[in-house]
C-alpha positions as protocol buffer text, in pm:
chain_id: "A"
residue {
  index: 1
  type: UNK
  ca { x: 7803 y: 7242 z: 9142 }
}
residue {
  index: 2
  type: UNK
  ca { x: 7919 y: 7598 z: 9195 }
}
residue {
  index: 3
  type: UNK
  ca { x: 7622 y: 7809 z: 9382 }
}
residue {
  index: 4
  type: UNK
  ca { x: 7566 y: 8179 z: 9205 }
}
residue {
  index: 5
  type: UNK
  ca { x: 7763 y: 8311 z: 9517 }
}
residue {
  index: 6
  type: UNK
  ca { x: 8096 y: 8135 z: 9452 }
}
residue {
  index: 7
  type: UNK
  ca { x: 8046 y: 8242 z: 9090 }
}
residue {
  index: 8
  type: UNK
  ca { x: 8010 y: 8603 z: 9197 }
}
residue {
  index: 9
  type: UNK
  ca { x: 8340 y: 8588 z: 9424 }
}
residue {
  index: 10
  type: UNK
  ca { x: 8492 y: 8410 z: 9139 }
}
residue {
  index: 11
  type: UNK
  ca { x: 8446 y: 8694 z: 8908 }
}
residue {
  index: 12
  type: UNK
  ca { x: 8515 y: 8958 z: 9214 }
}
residue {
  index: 13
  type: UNK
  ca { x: 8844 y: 8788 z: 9274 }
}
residue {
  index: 14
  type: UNK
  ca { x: 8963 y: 8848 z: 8928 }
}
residue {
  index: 15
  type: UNK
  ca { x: 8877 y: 9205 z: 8885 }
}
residue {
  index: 16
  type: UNK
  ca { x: 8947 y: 9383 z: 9220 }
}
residue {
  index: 17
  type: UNK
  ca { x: 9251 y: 9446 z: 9233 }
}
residue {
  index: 18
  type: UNK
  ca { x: 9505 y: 9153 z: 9303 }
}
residue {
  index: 19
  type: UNK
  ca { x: 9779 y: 9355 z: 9505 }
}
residue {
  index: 20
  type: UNK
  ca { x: 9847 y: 9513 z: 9857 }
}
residue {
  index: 21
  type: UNK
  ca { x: 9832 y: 9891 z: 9869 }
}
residue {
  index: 22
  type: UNK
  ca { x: 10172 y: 10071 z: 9937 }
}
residue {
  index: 23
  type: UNK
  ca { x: 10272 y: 10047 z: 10276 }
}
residue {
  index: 24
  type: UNK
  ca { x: 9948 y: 9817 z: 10377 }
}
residue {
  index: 25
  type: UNK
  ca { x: 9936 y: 9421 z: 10398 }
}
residue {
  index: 26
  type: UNK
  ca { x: 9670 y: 9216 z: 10302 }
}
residue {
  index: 27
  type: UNK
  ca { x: 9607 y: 8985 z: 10614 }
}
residue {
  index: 28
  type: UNK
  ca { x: 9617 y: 9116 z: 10945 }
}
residue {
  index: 29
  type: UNK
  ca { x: 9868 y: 8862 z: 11019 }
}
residue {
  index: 30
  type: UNK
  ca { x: 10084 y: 9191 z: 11168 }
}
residue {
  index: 31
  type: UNK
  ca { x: 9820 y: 9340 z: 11392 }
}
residue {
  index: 32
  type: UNK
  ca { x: 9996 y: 9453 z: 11752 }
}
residue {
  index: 33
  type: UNK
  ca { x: 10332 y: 9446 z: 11641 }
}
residue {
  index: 34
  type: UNK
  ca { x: 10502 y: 9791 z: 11638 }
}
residue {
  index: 35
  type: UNK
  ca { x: 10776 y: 9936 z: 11470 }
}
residue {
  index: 36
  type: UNK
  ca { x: 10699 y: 9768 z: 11129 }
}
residue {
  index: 37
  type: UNK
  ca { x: 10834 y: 9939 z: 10800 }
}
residue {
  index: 38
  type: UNK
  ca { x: 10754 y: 9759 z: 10477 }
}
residue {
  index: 39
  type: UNK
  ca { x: 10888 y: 9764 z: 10138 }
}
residue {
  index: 40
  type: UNK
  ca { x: 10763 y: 9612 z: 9816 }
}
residue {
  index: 41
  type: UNK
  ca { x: 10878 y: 9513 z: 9513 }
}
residue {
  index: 42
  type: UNK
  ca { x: 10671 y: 9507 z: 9211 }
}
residue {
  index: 43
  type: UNK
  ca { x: 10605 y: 9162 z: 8979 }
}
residue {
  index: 44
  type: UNK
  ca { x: 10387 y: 9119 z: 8731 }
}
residue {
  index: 45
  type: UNK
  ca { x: 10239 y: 8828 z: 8562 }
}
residue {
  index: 46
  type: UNK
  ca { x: 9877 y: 8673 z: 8402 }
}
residue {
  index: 47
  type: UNK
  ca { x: 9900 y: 8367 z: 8507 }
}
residue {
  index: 48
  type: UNK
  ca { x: 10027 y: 8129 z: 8805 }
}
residue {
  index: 49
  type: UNK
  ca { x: 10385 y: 8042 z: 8665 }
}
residue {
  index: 50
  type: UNK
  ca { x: 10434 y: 8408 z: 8533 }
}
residue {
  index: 51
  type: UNK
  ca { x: 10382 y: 8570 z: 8884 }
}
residue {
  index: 52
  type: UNK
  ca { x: 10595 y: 8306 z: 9042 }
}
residue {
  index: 53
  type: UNK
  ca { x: 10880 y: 8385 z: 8778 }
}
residue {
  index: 54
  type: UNK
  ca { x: 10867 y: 8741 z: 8849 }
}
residue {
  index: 55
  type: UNK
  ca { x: 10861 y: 8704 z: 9147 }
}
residue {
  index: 56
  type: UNK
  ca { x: 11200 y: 8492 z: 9152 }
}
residue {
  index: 57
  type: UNK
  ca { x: 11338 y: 8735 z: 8898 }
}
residue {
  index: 58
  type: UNK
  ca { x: 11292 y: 9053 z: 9129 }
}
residue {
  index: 59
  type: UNK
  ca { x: 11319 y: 8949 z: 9465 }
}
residue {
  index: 60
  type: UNK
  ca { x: 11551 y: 9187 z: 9644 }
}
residue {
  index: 61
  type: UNK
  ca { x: 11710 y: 8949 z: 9864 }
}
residue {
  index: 62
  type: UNK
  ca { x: 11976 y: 8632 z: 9746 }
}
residue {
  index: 63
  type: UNK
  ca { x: 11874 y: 8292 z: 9745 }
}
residue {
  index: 64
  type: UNK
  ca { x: 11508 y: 8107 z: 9722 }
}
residue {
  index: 65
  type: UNK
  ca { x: 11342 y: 8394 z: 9908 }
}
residue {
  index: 66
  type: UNK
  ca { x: 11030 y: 8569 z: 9764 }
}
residue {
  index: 67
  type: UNK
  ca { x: 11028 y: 8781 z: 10088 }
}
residue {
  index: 68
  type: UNK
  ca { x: 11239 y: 8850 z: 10389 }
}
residue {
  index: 69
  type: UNK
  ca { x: 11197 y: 8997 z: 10727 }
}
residue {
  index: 70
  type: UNK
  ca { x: 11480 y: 9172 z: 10875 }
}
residue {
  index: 71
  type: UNK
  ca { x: 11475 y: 9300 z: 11238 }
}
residue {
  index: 72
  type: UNK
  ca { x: 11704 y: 9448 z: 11453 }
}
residue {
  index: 73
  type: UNK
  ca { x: 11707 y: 9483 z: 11815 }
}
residue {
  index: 74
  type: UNK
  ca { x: 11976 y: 9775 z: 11952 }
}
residue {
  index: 75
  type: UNK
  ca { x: 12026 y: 9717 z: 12353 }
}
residue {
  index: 76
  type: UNK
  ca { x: 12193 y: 10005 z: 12615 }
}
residue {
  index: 77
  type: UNK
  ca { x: 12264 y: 9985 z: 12921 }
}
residue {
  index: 78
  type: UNK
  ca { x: 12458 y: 10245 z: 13205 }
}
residue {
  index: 79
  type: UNK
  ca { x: 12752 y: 10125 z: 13379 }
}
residue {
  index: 80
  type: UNK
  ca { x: 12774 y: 10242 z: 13722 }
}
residue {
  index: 81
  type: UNK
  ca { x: 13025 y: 10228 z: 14013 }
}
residue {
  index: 82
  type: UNK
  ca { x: 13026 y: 10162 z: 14355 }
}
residue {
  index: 83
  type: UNK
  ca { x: 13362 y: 10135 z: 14514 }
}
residue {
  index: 84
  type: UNK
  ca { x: 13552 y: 9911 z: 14277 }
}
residue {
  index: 85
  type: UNK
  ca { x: 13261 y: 9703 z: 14151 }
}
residue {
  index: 86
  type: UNK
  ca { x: 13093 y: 9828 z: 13795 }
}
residue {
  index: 87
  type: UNK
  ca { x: 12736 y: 9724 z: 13789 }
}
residue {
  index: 88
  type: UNK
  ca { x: 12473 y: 9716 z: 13449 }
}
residue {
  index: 89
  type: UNK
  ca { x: 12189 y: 9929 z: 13519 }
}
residue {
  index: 90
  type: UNK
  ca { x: 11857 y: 10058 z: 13320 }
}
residue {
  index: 91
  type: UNK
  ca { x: 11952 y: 9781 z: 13098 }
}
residue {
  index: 92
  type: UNK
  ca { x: 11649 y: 9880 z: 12783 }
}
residue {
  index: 93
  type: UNK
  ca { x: 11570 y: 9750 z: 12404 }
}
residue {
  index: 94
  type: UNK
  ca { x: 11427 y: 9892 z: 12115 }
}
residue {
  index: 95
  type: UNK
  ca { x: 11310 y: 9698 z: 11796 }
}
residue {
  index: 96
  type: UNK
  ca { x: 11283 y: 9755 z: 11486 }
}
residue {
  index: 97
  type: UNK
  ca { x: 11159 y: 9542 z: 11206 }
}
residue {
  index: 98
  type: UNK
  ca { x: 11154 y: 9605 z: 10775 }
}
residue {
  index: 99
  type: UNK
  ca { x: 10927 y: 9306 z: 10621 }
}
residue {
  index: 100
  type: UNK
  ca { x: 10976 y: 9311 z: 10207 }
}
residue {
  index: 101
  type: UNK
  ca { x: 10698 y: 9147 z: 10028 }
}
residue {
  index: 102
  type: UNK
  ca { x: 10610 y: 9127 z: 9661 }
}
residue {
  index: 103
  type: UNK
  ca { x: 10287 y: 9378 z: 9479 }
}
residue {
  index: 104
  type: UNK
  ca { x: 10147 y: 9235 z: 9210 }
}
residue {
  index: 105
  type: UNK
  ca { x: 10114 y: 9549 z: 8944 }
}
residue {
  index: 106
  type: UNK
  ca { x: 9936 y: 9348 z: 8684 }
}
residue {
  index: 107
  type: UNK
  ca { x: 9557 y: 9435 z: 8684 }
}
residue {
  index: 108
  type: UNK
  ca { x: 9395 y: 9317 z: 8351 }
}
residue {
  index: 109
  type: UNK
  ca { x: 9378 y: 9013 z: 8187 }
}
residue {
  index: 110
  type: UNK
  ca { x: 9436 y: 8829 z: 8534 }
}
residue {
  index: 111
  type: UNK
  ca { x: 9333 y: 8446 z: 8490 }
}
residue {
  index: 112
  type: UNK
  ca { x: 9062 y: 8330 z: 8783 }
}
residue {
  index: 113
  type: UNK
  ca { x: 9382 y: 8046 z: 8883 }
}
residue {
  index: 114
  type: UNK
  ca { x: 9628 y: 8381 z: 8865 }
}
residue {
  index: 115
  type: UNK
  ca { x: 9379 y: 8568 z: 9129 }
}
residue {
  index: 116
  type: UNK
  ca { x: 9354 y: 8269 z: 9323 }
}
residue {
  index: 117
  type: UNK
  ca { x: 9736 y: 8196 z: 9332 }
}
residue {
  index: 118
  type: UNK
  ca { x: 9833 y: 8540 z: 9383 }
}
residue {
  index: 119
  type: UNK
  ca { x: 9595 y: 8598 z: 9713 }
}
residue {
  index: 120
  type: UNK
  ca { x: 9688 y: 8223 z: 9864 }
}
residue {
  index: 121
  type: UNK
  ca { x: 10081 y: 8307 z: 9806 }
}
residue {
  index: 122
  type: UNK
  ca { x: 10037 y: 8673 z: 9944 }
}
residue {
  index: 123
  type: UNK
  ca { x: 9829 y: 8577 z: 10263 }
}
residue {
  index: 124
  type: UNK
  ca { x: 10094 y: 8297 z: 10296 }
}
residue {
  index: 125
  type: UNK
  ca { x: 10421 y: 8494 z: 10261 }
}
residue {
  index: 126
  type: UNK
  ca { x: 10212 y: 8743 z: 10504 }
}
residue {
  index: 127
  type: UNK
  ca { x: 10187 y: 8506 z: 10793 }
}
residue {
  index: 128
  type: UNK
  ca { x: 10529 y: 8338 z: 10744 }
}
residue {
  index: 129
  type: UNK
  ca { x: 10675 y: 8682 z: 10758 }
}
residue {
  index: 130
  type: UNK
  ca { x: 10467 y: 8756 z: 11033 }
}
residue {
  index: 131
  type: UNK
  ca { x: 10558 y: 8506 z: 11290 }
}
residue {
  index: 132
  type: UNK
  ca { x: 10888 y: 8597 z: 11219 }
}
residue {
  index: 133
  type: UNK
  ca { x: 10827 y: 8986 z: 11345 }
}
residue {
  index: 134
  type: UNK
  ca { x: 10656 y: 8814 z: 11641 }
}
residue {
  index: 135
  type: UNK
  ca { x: 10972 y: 8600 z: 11701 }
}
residue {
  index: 136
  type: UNK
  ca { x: 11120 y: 8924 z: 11762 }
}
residue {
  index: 137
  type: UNK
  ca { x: 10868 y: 9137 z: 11913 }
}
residue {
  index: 138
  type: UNK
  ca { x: 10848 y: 8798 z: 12207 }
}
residue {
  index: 139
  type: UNK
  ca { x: 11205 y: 8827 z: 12249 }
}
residue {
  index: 140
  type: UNK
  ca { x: 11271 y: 9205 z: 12240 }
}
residue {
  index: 141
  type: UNK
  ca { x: 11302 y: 9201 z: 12587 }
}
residue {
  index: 142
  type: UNK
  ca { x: 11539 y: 8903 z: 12653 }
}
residue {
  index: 143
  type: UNK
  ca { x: 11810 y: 9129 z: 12698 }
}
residue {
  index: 144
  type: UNK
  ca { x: 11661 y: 9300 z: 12932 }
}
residue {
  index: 145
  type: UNK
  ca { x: 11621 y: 9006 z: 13163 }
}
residue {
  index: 146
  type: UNK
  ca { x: 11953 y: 8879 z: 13128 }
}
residue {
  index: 147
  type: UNK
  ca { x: 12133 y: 9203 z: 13133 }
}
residue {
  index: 148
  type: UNK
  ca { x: 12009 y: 9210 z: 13555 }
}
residue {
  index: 149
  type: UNK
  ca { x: 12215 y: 8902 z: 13620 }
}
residue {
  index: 150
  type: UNK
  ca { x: 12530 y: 9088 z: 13396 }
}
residue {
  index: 151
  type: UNK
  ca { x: 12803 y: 9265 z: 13540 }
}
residue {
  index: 152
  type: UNK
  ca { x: 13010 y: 9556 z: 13346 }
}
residue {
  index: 153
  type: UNK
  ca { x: 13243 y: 9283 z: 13205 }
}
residue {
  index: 154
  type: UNK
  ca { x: 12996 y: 8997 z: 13044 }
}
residue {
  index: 155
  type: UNK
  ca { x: 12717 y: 9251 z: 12907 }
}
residue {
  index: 156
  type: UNK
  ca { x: 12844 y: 9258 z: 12587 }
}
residue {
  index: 157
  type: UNK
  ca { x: 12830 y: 8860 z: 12594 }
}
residue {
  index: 158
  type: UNK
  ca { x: 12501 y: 8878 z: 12732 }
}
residue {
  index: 159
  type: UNK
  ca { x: 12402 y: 9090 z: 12412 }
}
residue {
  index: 160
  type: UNK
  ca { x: 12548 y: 8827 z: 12175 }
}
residue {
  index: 161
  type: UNK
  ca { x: 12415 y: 8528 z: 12358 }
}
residue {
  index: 162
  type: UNK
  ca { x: 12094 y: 8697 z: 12351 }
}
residue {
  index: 163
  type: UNK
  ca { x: 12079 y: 8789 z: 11992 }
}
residue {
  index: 164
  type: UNK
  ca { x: 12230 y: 8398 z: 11879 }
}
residue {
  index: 165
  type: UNK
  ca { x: 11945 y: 8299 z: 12074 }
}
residue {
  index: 166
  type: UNK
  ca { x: 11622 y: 8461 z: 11863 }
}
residue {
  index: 167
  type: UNK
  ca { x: 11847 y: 8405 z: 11500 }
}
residue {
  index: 168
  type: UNK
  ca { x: 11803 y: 8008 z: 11625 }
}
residue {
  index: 169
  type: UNK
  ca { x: 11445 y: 8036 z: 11712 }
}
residue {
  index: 170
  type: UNK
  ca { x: 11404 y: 8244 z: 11350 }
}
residue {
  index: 171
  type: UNK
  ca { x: 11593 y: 7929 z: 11233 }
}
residue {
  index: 172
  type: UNK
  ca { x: 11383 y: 7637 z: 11412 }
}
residue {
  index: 173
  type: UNK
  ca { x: 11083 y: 7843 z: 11289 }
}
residue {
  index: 174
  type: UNK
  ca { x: 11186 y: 7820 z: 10884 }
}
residue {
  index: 175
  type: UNK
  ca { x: 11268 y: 7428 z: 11003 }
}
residue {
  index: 176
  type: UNK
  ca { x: 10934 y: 7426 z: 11090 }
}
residue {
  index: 177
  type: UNK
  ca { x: 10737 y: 7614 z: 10784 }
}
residue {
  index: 178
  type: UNK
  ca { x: 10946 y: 7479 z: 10565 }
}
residue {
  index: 179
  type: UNK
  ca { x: 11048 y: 7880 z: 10487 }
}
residue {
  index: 180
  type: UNK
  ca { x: 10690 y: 7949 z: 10516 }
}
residue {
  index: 181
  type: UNK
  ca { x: 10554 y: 7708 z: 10215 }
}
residue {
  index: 182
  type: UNK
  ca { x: 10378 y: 7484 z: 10446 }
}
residue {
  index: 183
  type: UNK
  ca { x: 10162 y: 7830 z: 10543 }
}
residue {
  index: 184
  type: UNK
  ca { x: 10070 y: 7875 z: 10194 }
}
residue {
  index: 185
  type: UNK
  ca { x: 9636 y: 7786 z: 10169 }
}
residue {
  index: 186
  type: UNK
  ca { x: 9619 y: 7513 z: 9953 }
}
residue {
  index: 187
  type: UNK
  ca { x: 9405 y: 7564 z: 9637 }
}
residue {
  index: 188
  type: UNK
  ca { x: 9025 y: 7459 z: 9706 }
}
């Protein structure tokens, strides 16, 4: 038996609007970490399978994707001598992070199992996308760390090593969502 409440979020659900507003998400799933640009791409759709085809259709990125997170973390360092030895000092990171999600642009004639799709797949793609900013906002400072045990001639392998490292735990992390479909809410 539905109570007069669900009914009334039932019918709120399908005529607020369904879509995040430029440059805002629609979870907090990103609250405290920095640096984040994001970019949309609009889809459109009136039901489930519509949205989800548009959505294939005008992702930005190749492959399965629907979204994508892209960060980048540029290291420095100073090189300074004493006598003949070259030591790494002030060894500093900064990030950088561009998450692209989908915005759903369709506003009438939403179906109630469109709404409800369209907010469990955006607050999914939202956290997935999330934890992988966090991956890199953890490890922004690896470098840093490993760079005081470098000398002038392994830095630069210290750099690589370090970035290798984060891509596999971005990589053990889509092992372990499943790309992010196992944080999709399941339809109640």
């Amino acid at each position: 038996m539905r109570s007069a409440f669900t009914a009334a979020a039932t019918l709120l659900l399908a005529t607020v609007a369904p879509y995040p507003l430029a440059g805002a998400p629609v979870t907090s799933a990103f609250a405290g970490i920095p640096n984040i640009s994001y970019e949309y791409y609009d889809v459109e759709g009136r039901t489930p399978e519509e949205i989800y085809r548009s959505m294939r259709l005008r992702a930005p990125q190749t492959g399965d994707a629907v979204a994508h997170t892209a960060w980048h973390i540029r290291v420095g360092w100073r090189q300074t001598r004493r006598g003949n030895d070259c030591l790494v000092a002030d060894p500093v990171t900064r990030l950088s992070i561009k998450v692209v999600l989908p915005r759903l642009v369709t506003s009438e004639g939403l179906s109630v199992e469109a709404s409800s799709f369209w907010y469990r797949t955006i607050k999914g793609l939202e956290t997935h996308e999330a934890g992988h900013a966090r991956i890199a906002f953890d490890h922004r400072n690896d470098f840093v760390q490993a760079a005081a045990r470098a000398s002038c001639g392994s830095i630069k392998d210290v750099a690589k090593r370090t970035q290798k490292r984060i891509e596999a735990l971005q990589e053990a992390y889509d092992r372990r969502t499943r790309h992010g479909l196992d944080q999709i809410p399941k339809n109640e």
